[in-house]
């Protein structure tokens, strides 16, 4: 891998960047991702916080811009900006999230109370990237502010964080596969993607994990 691998791959049929952060006490977590699929961009983000509803944002049919790191839709702006490849990224958005008391509602029609939120975060690498299928992942830390309307703002300083960058010639790139959390009681951030796939994440003491399905 080289620094150029952190930037868009013109020949890829699909490419995505996903960022995640959480607090060490497991009381708060954040996810932000976007995927380029042909002429469209997908965008998704969530804020989970103990004692508060899940704040959930998804946009699946955003026209791709000349700058692929900017995602702009009605009532929403978001940007993942590469400040220094493999070292530093800015994560920003201004959006109306839906507040969901039951996170499972995010896998359906996601009807909830419109809630403004704005994020201004900086992601810094804490270790070199590690190769995974179709790309790489990297541990880091996050600093910055998440502004909220109906509760105190969230300020993060040296919060544990992780990110993933993947690209493929196959437009059916599957969602990120995280280590499973079997006995989970943590905060949950599910997403139902337009291709029918699902990412159902739960916050564990060690960070984000995939929620194990009941058998």
Short mmCIF file of N, CA and C in Angstrom, two decimals, residues 39-185:
data_model
loop_
_atom_site.label_atom_id
_atom_site.label_comp_id
_atom_site.label_asym_id
_atom_site.label_seq_id
_atom_site.Cartn_x
_atom_site.Cartn_y
_atom_site.Cartn_z
N UNK A 39 -22.44 6.52 -10.90
CA UNK A 39 -22.65 7.96 -10.86
C UNK A 39 -23.28 8.42 -9.55
N UNK A 40 -23.49 7.49 -8.63
CA UNK A 40 -24.14 7.82 -7.37
C UNK A 40 -23.20 7.66 -6.19
N UNK A 41 -23.56 8.33 -5.10
CA UNK A 41 -22.87 8.15 -3.81
C UNK A 41 -23.89 7.74 -2.77
N UNK A 42 -23.52 6.82 -1.91
CA UNK A 42 -24.29 6.48 -0.72
C UNK A 42 -23.64 7.17 0.46
N UNK A 43 -24.46 7.58 1.41
CA UNK A 43 -23.92 8.17 2.65
C UNK A 43 -24.73 7.67 3.83
N UNK A 44 -24.03 7.33 4.91
CA UNK A 44 -24.72 6.89 6.12
C UNK A 44 -23.91 7.32 7.35
N UNK A 45 -24.62 7.68 8.40
CA UNK A 45 -23.95 8.04 9.65
C UNK A 45 -24.90 7.77 10.82
N UNK A 46 -24.33 7.58 11.99
CA UNK A 46 -25.13 7.35 13.19
C UNK A 46 -24.38 7.84 14.40
N UNK A 47 -25.13 8.34 15.37
CA UNK A 47 -24.60 8.68 16.69
C UNK A 47 -25.42 7.91 17.71
N UNK A 48 -24.73 7.12 18.53
CA UNK A 48 -25.40 6.40 19.61
C UNK A 48 -24.85 6.94 20.93
N UNK A 49 -25.76 7.12 21.90
CA UNK A 49 -25.37 7.68 23.19
C UNK A 49 -26.29 7.12 24.26
N UNK A 50 -25.69 6.61 25.32
CA UNK A 50 -26.46 6.02 26.41
C UNK A 50 -27.50 7.00 26.94
N UNK A 51 -28.75 6.54 27.04
CA UNK A 51 -29.83 7.37 27.56
C UNK A 51 -30.51 8.25 26.54
N UNK A 52 -30.12 8.13 25.26
CA UNK A 52 -30.70 8.96 24.21
C UNK A 52 -31.06 8.10 23.01
N UNK A 53 -32.01 8.57 22.17
CA UNK A 53 -32.34 7.83 20.96
C UNK A 53 -31.15 7.77 19.99
N UNK A 54 -31.15 6.74 19.17
CA UNK A 54 -30.20 6.65 18.06
C UNK A 54 -30.47 7.78 17.07
N UNK A 55 -29.43 8.49 16.64
CA UNK A 55 -29.55 9.47 15.57
C UNK A 55 -29.02 8.84 14.29
N UNK A 56 -29.87 8.79 13.28
CA UNK A 56 -29.63 7.95 12.10
C UNK A 56 -29.82 8.78 10.83
N UNK A 57 -28.84 8.73 9.92
CA UNK A 57 -28.92 9.46 8.65
C UNK A 57 -28.54 8.52 7.52
N UNK A 58 -29.33 8.47 6.46
CA UNK A 58 -28.96 7.72 5.26
C UNK A 58 -29.41 8.49 4.02
N UNK A 59 -28.59 8.48 3.00
CA UNK A 59 -28.92 9.02 1.68
C UNK A 59 -28.32 8.05 0.66
N UNK A 60 -29.17 7.50 -0.23
CA UNK A 60 -28.71 6.42 -1.11
C UNK A 60 -28.68 6.80 -2.59
N UNK A 61 -29.16 7.97 -2.97
CA UNK A 61 -29.20 8.34 -4.38
C UNK A 61 -28.67 9.75 -4.57
N UNK A 62 -27.48 10.00 -4.08
CA UNK A 62 -26.87 11.33 -4.18
C UNK A 62 -26.02 11.37 -5.45
N UNK A 63 -26.26 12.31 -6.36
CA UNK A 63 -25.42 12.42 -7.56
C UNK A 63 -23.95 12.63 -7.17
N UNK A 64 -23.10 11.85 -7.77
CA UNK A 64 -21.66 11.94 -7.48
C UNK A 64 -21.12 13.27 -8.00
N UNK A 65 -20.32 13.94 -7.18
CA UNK A 65 -19.77 15.25 -7.53
C UNK A 65 -18.36 15.11 -8.08
N UNK A 66 -17.86 16.21 -8.66
CA UNK A 66 -16.48 16.20 -9.18
C UNK A 66 -15.50 15.88 -8.07
N UNK A 67 -15.76 16.41 -6.87
CA UNK A 67 -15.00 16.03 -5.70
C UNK A 67 -15.76 14.89 -5.02
N UNK A 68 -15.29 13.65 -5.15
CA UNK A 68 -16.08 12.51 -4.66
C UNK A 68 -16.19 12.45 -3.15
N UNK A 69 -15.42 13.26 -2.43
CA UNK A 69 -15.49 13.24 -0.98
C UNK A 69 -16.59 14.13 -0.42
N UNK A 70 -17.26 14.90 -1.28
CA UNK A 70 -18.37 15.75 -0.85
C UNK A 70 -19.68 15.07 -1.24
N UNK A 71 -20.58 14.93 -0.28
CA UNK A 71 -21.89 14.32 -0.51
C UNK A 71 -22.93 15.37 -0.12
N UNK A 72 -23.70 15.83 -1.10
CA UNK A 72 -24.66 16.89 -0.84
C UNK A 72 -26.03 16.48 -1.36
N UNK A 73 -27.00 16.46 -0.44
CA UNK A 73 -28.38 16.11 -0.76
C UNK A 73 -29.29 17.14 -0.08
N UNK A 74 -30.61 17.13 -0.40
CA UNK A 74 -31.51 18.07 0.29
C UNK A 74 -31.43 17.92 1.80
N UNK A 75 -31.26 19.02 2.49
CA UNK A 75 -31.20 19.05 3.95
C UNK A 75 -29.97 18.34 4.51
N UNK A 76 -28.94 18.12 3.67
CA UNK A 76 -27.75 17.42 4.17
C UNK A 76 -26.51 17.78 3.37
N UNK A 77 -25.42 17.98 4.09
CA UNK A 77 -24.09 18.12 3.50
C UNK A 77 -23.13 17.27 4.32
N UNK A 78 -22.23 16.57 3.65
CA UNK A 78 -21.24 15.76 4.36
C UNK A 78 -19.95 15.74 3.55
N UNK A 79 -18.85 15.56 4.26
CA UNK A 79 -17.55 15.51 3.60
C UNK A 79 -16.59 14.65 4.40
N UNK A 80 -15.88 13.78 3.70
CA UNK A 80 -14.73 13.08 4.24
C UNK A 80 -13.52 13.60 3.46
N UNK A 81 -12.71 14.37 4.11
CA UNK A 81 -11.60 15.05 3.43
C UNK A 81 -10.26 14.48 3.86
N UNK A 82 -9.47 14.05 2.88
CA UNK A 82 -8.15 13.51 3.17
C UNK A 82 -7.15 14.65 3.34
N UNK A 83 -6.75 14.90 4.57
CA UNK A 83 -5.77 15.95 4.86
C UNK A 83 -4.36 15.47 4.54
N UNK A 84 -4.05 14.24 4.94
CA UNK A 84 -2.75 13.61 4.67
C UNK A 84 -2.99 12.11 4.53
N UNK A 85 -2.76 11.53 3.35
CA UNK A 85 -3.05 10.11 3.14
C UNK A 85 -2.39 9.23 4.19
N UNK A 86 -3.17 8.28 4.69
CA UNK A 86 -2.74 7.31 5.70
C UNK A 86 -2.45 7.94 7.06
N UNK A 87 -2.71 9.26 7.21
CA UNK A 87 -2.36 9.94 8.45
C UNK A 87 -3.52 10.73 9.07
N UNK A 88 -4.24 11.51 8.27
CA UNK A 88 -5.24 12.41 8.85
C UNK A 88 -6.40 12.62 7.89
N UNK A 89 -7.63 12.56 8.44
CA UNK A 89 -8.85 12.84 7.69
C UNK A 89 -9.74 13.77 8.50
N UNK A 90 -10.50 14.62 7.79
CA UNK A 90 -11.55 15.43 8.41
C UNK A 90 -12.89 14.79 8.10
N UNK A 91 -13.77 14.74 9.11
CA UNK A 91 -15.09 14.14 8.97
C UNK A 91 -16.11 15.20 9.36
N UNK A 92 -16.90 15.65 8.40
CA UNK A 92 -17.86 16.71 8.70
C UNK A 92 -19.21 16.42 8.11
N UNK A 93 -20.26 16.92 8.77
CA UNK A 93 -21.60 16.87 8.18
C UNK A 93 -22.50 17.89 8.85
N UNK A 94 -23.56 18.22 8.15
CA UNK A 94 -24.68 18.99 8.67
C UNK A 94 -25.92 18.33 8.12
N UNK A 95 -26.76 17.81 8.99
CA UNK A 95 -27.87 17.00 8.51
C UNK A 95 -29.03 17.02 9.50
N UNK A 96 -30.19 16.61 9.01
CA UNK A 96 -31.32 16.31 9.88
C UNK A 96 -31.39 14.80 10.03
N UNK A 97 -30.98 14.32 11.18
CA UNK A 97 -31.07 12.89 11.48
C UNK A 97 -32.50 12.57 11.91
N UNK A 98 -32.82 11.27 11.94
CA UNK A 98 -34.06 10.84 12.59
C UNK A 98 -33.68 10.21 13.93
N UNK A 99 -34.38 10.61 14.98
CA UNK A 99 -34.15 10.05 16.31
C UNK A 99 -35.04 8.81 16.46
N UNK A 100 -34.41 7.67 16.74
CA UNK A 100 -35.12 6.39 16.83
C UNK A 100 -34.96 5.81 18.23
N UNK A 101 -36.06 5.67 18.95
CA UNK A 101 -36.01 5.03 20.27
C UNK A 101 -35.64 3.56 20.17
N UNK A 102 -36.12 2.89 19.12
CA UNK A 102 -35.80 1.49 18.88
C UNK A 102 -34.87 1.40 17.68
N UNK A 103 -33.57 1.07 17.87
CA UNK A 103 -32.64 1.01 16.74
C UNK A 103 -33.08 0.07 15.63
N UNK A 104 -33.88 -0.95 15.96
CA UNK A 104 -34.33 -1.89 14.93
C UNK A 104 -35.15 -1.19 13.86
N UNK A 105 -35.75 -0.04 14.19
CA UNK A 105 -36.54 0.71 13.20
C UNK A 105 -35.67 1.18 12.04
N UNK A 106 -34.36 1.28 12.26
CA UNK A 106 -33.45 1.73 11.19
C UNK A 106 -33.38 0.71 10.06
N UNK A 107 -33.78 -0.53 10.32
CA UNK A 107 -33.76 -1.56 9.28
C UNK A 107 -35.06 -1.58 8.48
N UNK A 108 -36.02 -0.76 8.88
CA UNK A 108 -37.27 -0.64 8.15
C UNK A 108 -37.38 0.73 7.51
N UNK A 109 -38.49 1.41 7.75
CA UNK A 109 -38.73 2.70 7.12
C UNK A 109 -38.08 3.85 7.87
N UNK A 110 -37.57 3.57 9.06
CA UNK A 110 -36.79 4.56 9.84
C UNK A 110 -37.55 5.87 10.05
N UNK A 111 -38.82 5.76 10.45
CA UNK A 111 -39.58 6.95 10.79
C UNK A 111 -39.23 7.37 12.22
N UNK A 112 -38.86 8.65 12.38
CA UNK A 112 -38.52 9.15 13.70
C UNK A 112 -38.63 10.66 13.73
N UNK A 113 -38.20 11.23 14.81
CA UNK A 113 -38.28 12.68 15.00
C UNK A 113 -37.10 13.35 14.31
N UNK A 114 -37.32 14.27 13.34
CA UNK A 114 -36.20 14.97 12.71
C UNK A 114 -35.39 15.75 13.74
N UNK A 115 -34.08 15.55 13.72
CA UNK A 115 -33.20 16.13 14.73
C UNK A 115 -31.93 16.66 14.07
N UNK A 116 -31.69 17.96 14.09
CA UNK A 116 -30.47 18.51 13.49
C UNK A 116 -29.21 18.04 14.23
N UNK A 117 -28.18 17.77 13.47
CA UNK A 117 -26.87 17.45 14.05
C UNK A 117 -25.79 17.94 13.08
N UNK A 118 -24.63 18.25 13.65
CA UNK A 118 -23.49 18.70 12.84
C UNK A 118 -22.21 18.17 13.46
N UNK A 119 -21.36 17.61 12.62
CA UNK A 119 -20.12 17.01 13.11
C UNK A 119 -18.92 17.73 12.50
N UNK A 120 -17.91 17.95 13.30
CA UNK A 120 -16.65 18.52 12.85
C UNK A 120 -15.54 17.77 13.57
N UNK A 121 -15.06 16.69 12.96
CA UNK A 121 -14.13 15.77 13.62
C UNK A 121 -12.85 15.62 12.81
N UNK A 122 -11.77 15.32 13.51
CA UNK A 122 -10.49 15.03 12.88
C UNK A 122 -10.05 13.62 13.29
N UNK A 123 -9.74 12.81 12.29
CA UNK A 123 -9.27 11.44 12.51
C UNK A 123 -7.77 11.41 12.29
N UNK A 124 -7.01 10.87 13.27
CA UNK A 124 -5.56 10.76 13.17
C UNK A 124 -5.14 9.30 13.31
N UNK A 125 -4.20 8.88 12.48
CA UNK A 125 -3.71 7.51 12.54
C UNK A 125 -2.95 7.27 13.83
N UNK A 126 -3.14 6.08 14.39
CA UNK A 126 -2.39 5.66 15.59
C UNK A 126 -1.47 4.49 15.28
N UNK A 127 -1.59 3.91 14.08
CA UNK A 127 -0.75 2.80 13.66
C UNK A 127 -0.80 2.71 12.14
N UNK A 128 0.12 1.96 11.52
CA UNK A 128 0.08 1.83 10.06
C UNK A 128 -1.16 1.07 9.60
N UNK A 129 -1.57 1.25 8.34
CA UNK A 129 -2.71 0.50 7.82
C UNK A 129 -2.40 -0.99 7.71
N UNK A 130 -3.46 -1.78 7.79
CA UNK A 130 -3.35 -3.23 7.71
C UNK A 130 -4.24 -3.71 6.57
N UNK A 131 -3.71 -4.57 5.71
CA UNK A 131 -4.47 -5.05 4.57
C UNK A 131 -5.64 -5.92 5.01
N UNK A 132 -6.80 -5.72 4.38
CA UNK A 132 -7.97 -6.59 4.52
C UNK A 132 -8.46 -6.89 3.11
N UNK A 133 -9.46 -7.75 3.01
CA UNK A 133 -9.99 -8.07 1.70
C UNK A 133 -10.51 -6.80 1.02
N UNK A 134 -10.06 -6.55 -0.17
CA UNK A 134 -10.48 -5.41 -1.00
C UNK A 134 -9.98 -4.06 -0.50
N UNK A 135 -9.02 -4.02 0.42
CA UNK A 135 -8.53 -2.73 0.87
C UNK A 135 -7.70 -2.81 2.13
N UNK A 136 -7.94 -1.88 3.05
CA UNK A 136 -7.18 -1.86 4.29
C UNK A 136 -8.00 -1.25 5.41
N UNK A 137 -7.55 -1.45 6.63
CA UNK A 137 -8.13 -0.82 7.81
C UNK A 137 -7.01 -0.18 8.61
N UNK A 138 -7.38 0.71 9.54
CA UNK A 138 -6.36 1.45 10.29
C UNK A 138 -6.92 1.94 11.60
N UNK A 139 -6.17 1.74 12.66
CA UNK A 139 -6.56 2.26 13.98
C UNK A 139 -6.15 3.71 14.10
N UNK A 140 -6.92 4.46 14.90
CA UNK A 140 -6.61 5.86 15.08
C UNK A 140 -7.28 6.45 16.30
N UNK A 141 -7.32 7.76 16.35
CA UNK A 141 -8.03 8.50 17.39
C UNK A 141 -8.79 9.64 16.73
N UNK A 142 -9.83 10.11 17.40
CA UNK A 142 -10.65 11.20 16.88
C UNK A 142 -10.72 12.34 17.88
N UNK A 143 -10.63 13.55 17.37
CA UNK A 143 -10.83 14.78 18.14
C UNK A 143 -11.92 15.59 17.45
N UNK A 144 -12.69 16.35 18.22
CA UNK A 144 -13.63 17.26 17.59
C UNK A 144 -14.95 17.37 18.31
N UNK A 145 -15.94 17.91 17.61
CA UNK A 145 -17.22 18.29 18.22
C UNK A 145 -18.38 17.79 17.37
N UNK A 146 -19.40 17.26 18.04
CA UNK A 146 -20.67 16.95 17.42
C UNK A 146 -21.72 17.84 18.08
N UNK A 147 -22.32 18.72 17.29
CA UNK A 147 -23.30 19.68 17.82
C UNK A 147 -24.70 19.10 17.68
N UNK A 148 -25.48 19.23 18.76
CA UNK A 148 -26.82 18.67 18.82
C UNK A 148 -27.80 19.72 19.31
N UNK A 149 -29.05 19.58 18.92
CA UNK A 149 -30.03 20.61 19.26
C UNK A 149 -30.67 20.39 20.62
N UNK A 150 -31.02 19.15 20.94
CA UNK A 150 -31.86 18.90 22.11
C UNK A 150 -31.12 18.26 23.27
N UNK A 151 -29.80 18.25 23.23
CA UNK A 151 -29.00 17.69 24.32
C UNK A 151 -27.61 18.31 24.26
N UNK A 152 -26.81 18.14 25.29
CA UNK A 152 -25.48 18.75 25.26
C UNK A 152 -24.64 18.28 24.08
N UNK A 153 -23.84 19.17 23.53
CA UNK A 153 -22.93 18.80 22.46
C UNK A 153 -21.95 17.74 22.94
N UNK A 154 -21.41 16.98 21.99
CA UNK A 154 -20.44 15.93 22.30
C UNK A 154 -19.05 16.39 21.87
N UNK A 155 -18.13 16.42 22.80
CA UNK A 155 -16.75 16.77 22.48
C UNK A 155 -15.87 15.55 22.68
N UNK A 156 -15.11 15.20 21.65
CA UNK A 156 -14.25 14.02 21.68
C UNK A 156 -12.79 14.46 21.68
N UNK A 157 -11.99 13.84 22.52
CA UNK A 157 -10.56 14.11 22.59
C UNK A 157 -9.83 12.79 22.79
N UNK A 158 -9.01 12.43 21.81
CA UNK A 158 -8.28 11.15 21.84
C UNK A 158 -9.23 9.96 21.97
N UNK A 159 -10.40 10.08 21.36
CA UNK A 159 -11.34 8.96 21.41
C UNK A 159 -10.83 7.83 20.53
N UNK A 160 -10.90 6.57 21.00
CA UNK A 160 -10.49 5.45 20.16
C UNK A 160 -11.28 5.45 18.86
N UNK A 161 -10.60 5.09 17.76
CA UNK A 161 -11.25 5.17 16.46
C UNK A 161 -10.66 4.13 15.51
N UNK A 162 -11.38 3.93 14.41
CA UNK A 162 -10.93 2.99 13.39
C UNK A 162 -11.48 3.47 12.06
N UNK A 163 -10.86 3.04 10.98
CA UNK A 163 -11.39 3.34 9.66
C UNK A 163 -11.07 2.22 8.69
N UNK A 164 -11.84 2.22 7.60
CA UNK A 164 -11.68 1.21 6.55
C UNK A 164 -11.79 1.91 5.20
N UNK A 165 -10.97 1.46 4.25
CA UNK A 165 -11.07 1.94 2.87
C UNK A 165 -11.01 0.71 1.98
N UNK A 166 -12.08 0.54 1.19
CA UNK A 166 -12.15 -0.64 0.32
C UNK A 166 -12.59 -0.23 -1.08
N UNK A 167 -12.15 -0.99 -2.09
CA UNK A 167 -12.55 -0.76 -3.45
C UNK A 167 -12.51 -2.09 -4.20
N UNK A 168 -13.33 -2.18 -5.28
CA UNK A 168 -13.44 -3.46 -5.96
C UNK A 168 -13.95 -3.26 -7.39
N UNK A 169 -13.62 -4.23 -8.25
CA UNK A 169 -14.20 -4.26 -9.59
C UNK A 169 -15.61 -4.83 -9.57
N UNK A 170 -15.99 -5.43 -8.45
CA UNK A 170 -17.32 -6.02 -8.30
C UNK A 170 -18.24 -4.99 -7.64
N UNK A 171 -19.27 -4.49 -8.35
CA UNK A 171 -20.14 -3.47 -7.75
C UNK A 171 -20.95 -4.00 -6.56
N UNK A 172 -20.98 -5.32 -6.37
CA UNK A 172 -21.71 -5.90 -5.25
C UNK A 172 -20.86 -6.08 -4.01
N UNK A 173 -19.97 -5.14 -3.74
CA UNK A 173 -19.12 -5.22 -2.56
C UNK A 173 -19.97 -5.35 -1.30
N UNK A 174 -19.70 -6.39 -0.51
CA UNK A 174 -20.52 -6.64 0.68
C UNK A 174 -20.18 -5.65 1.80
N UNK A 175 -21.10 -5.45 2.76
CA UNK A 175 -20.80 -4.55 3.88
C UNK A 175 -19.61 -5.04 4.69
N UNK A 176 -19.02 -4.15 5.44
CA UNK A 176 -17.89 -4.51 6.30
C UNK A 176 -18.26 -5.66 7.22
N UNK A 177 -17.35 -6.60 7.35
CA UNK A 177 -17.55 -7.72 8.26
C UNK A 177 -16.65 -7.52 9.48
N UNK A 178 -17.26 -7.21 10.62
CA UNK A 178 -16.51 -7.00 11.85
C UNK A 178 -16.56 -8.26 12.70
N UNK A 179 -15.69 -8.31 13.68
CA UNK A 179 -15.74 -9.40 14.65
C UNK A 179 -17.10 -9.38 15.33
N UNK A 180 -17.67 -10.57 15.55
CA UNK A 180 -19.02 -10.65 16.12
C UNK A 180 -19.01 -10.42 17.62
N UNK A 181 -20.07 -9.76 18.09
CA UNK A 181 -20.33 -9.63 19.52
C UNK A 181 -21.50 -10.54 19.84
N UNK A 182 -21.24 -11.61 20.56
CA UNK A 182 -22.27 -12.62 20.82
C UNK A 182 -23.16 -12.19 21.99
N UNK A 183 -22.55 -11.93 23.14
CA UNK A 183 -23.31 -11.48 24.32
C UNK A 183 -23.21 -9.96 24.37
N UNK A 184 -24.08 -9.29 23.66
CA UNK A 184 -23.96 -7.84 23.53
C UNK A 184 -25.11 -7.13 24.24
N UNK A 185 -24.78 -6.12 24.98
CA UNK A 185 -25.78 -5.26 25.62
C UNK A 185 -25.50 -3.80 25.28
#
